[in-house]
C-alpha positions in Angstrom: 166.7 238.0 155.0 164.6 240.5 152.9 163.1 239.0 149.3 164.9 241.0 146.5 163.9 241.7 143.3 166.1 242.7 140.3 164.1 244.0 136.7 166.2 243.2 133.8 165.5 244.0 130.7 167.1 245.5 127.6 167.0 249.0 126.6 164.1 251.3 125.6 162.2 248.1 126.6 160.0 250.2 129.6 162.4 248.6 132.4 162.9 253.0 133.4 159.0 252.8 133.9 158.3 249.4 135.7 161.1 250.6 137.6 159.2 253.8 139.0 156.1 252.4 138.9 156.9 249.3 141.7 158.5 251.8 143.4 155.6 254.1 144.1 154.2 251.1 146.4 154.3 251.9 149.9 156.1 249.1 150.7 159.1 248.3 147.7 162.2 250.6 147.6 163.0 250.1 143.7 166.7 251.1 143.2 167.9 253.1 140.0 170.1 250.7 137.8 173.9 251.2 139.5 175.4 248.4 138.7 177.6 248.5 141.1 177.4 244.7 141.2 179.3 243.1 138.3 181.2 245.7 137.6 183.0 245.8 140.9 183.6 242.1 141.0 184.7 242.6 137.3 187.7 245.1 138.0 188.3 243.4 142.3 188.2 240.0 141.6 187.4 238.7 138.2 188.2 235.1 139.1 185.6 234.7 140.9 183.2 234.7 137.8 182.7 231.6 137.4 182.1 230.7 141.0 179.2 232.8 141.0 178.2 232.6 137.9 178.1 228.5 139.3 176.1 229.7 142.7 179.1 230.1 144.4 178.4 233.6 146.2 182.7 234.6 147.4 184.6 235.3 150.5 184.1 239.2 151.1 187.5 241.1 151.0 189.0 244.0 151.6 189.7 244.5 148.2 185.6 243.4 146.5 184.0 246.3 149.2 186.8 249.4 147.7 185.6 248.5 144.5 181.9 248.6 145.5 182.2 251.4 147.0 184.6 254.1 144.5 182.2 252.5 141.6 181.0 255.2 139.9 177.6 254.7 140.0 177.2 253.4 144.2 175.9 257.0 145.1 172.9 256.7 143.6 171.9 253.8 146.3 171.8 256.8 148.5 174.3 254.6 151.5 177.5 256.8 152.4 180.8 254.1 152.4 180.9 254.7 155.6 177.5 253.2 155.8 178.5 250.0 153.2 181.8 249.9 155.5 180.3 249.1 158.4 177.9 246.3 156.4 181.1 244.7 154.8 182.4 244.4 158.6 179.7 242.6 159.5 178.5 240.6 156.6 180.0 236.8 156.3 180.5 237.4 152.6 179.3 239.4 149.2 175.8 238.2 148.9 175.7 239.4 152.1 176.9 242.7 152.4 175.1 243.6 149.1 171.9 242.3 150.8 172.7 245.2 153.5 173.1 247.7 151.5 170.0 246.8 149.6 168.3 246.4 152.8 170.0 250.5 153.9 168.7 251.7 151.2 164.9 250.9 151.7 165.1 251.9 155.0 166.5 255.4 153.9 163.2 255.1 152.3 161.3 254.5 154.9 160.2 251.1 153.3 160.3 247.2 154.2 161.0 245.9 151.1 
């Protein structure tokens, strides 16, 4: 699995600058703040939030995939909806699906991580 890194911070704290610095590395692709992961779960399956907080990775459902693909910031990832649906068909759960989306993002940028 690709080791994903999430940079989090308060608004106006320098996270955009840090994102750009990290993205400048030739092997590291850093996506802009898409927010689609938690917002998609909140929209499509709020009953799963408690499980996720406890570290339980939920199964991937068509409803979750639709929520991800239709989220208004999803296009920032640069992954076409058809590519996302293909990734979903090959995924065993939500975590695997999200991993495949970010791997595709890195691949499109010509970076391994």
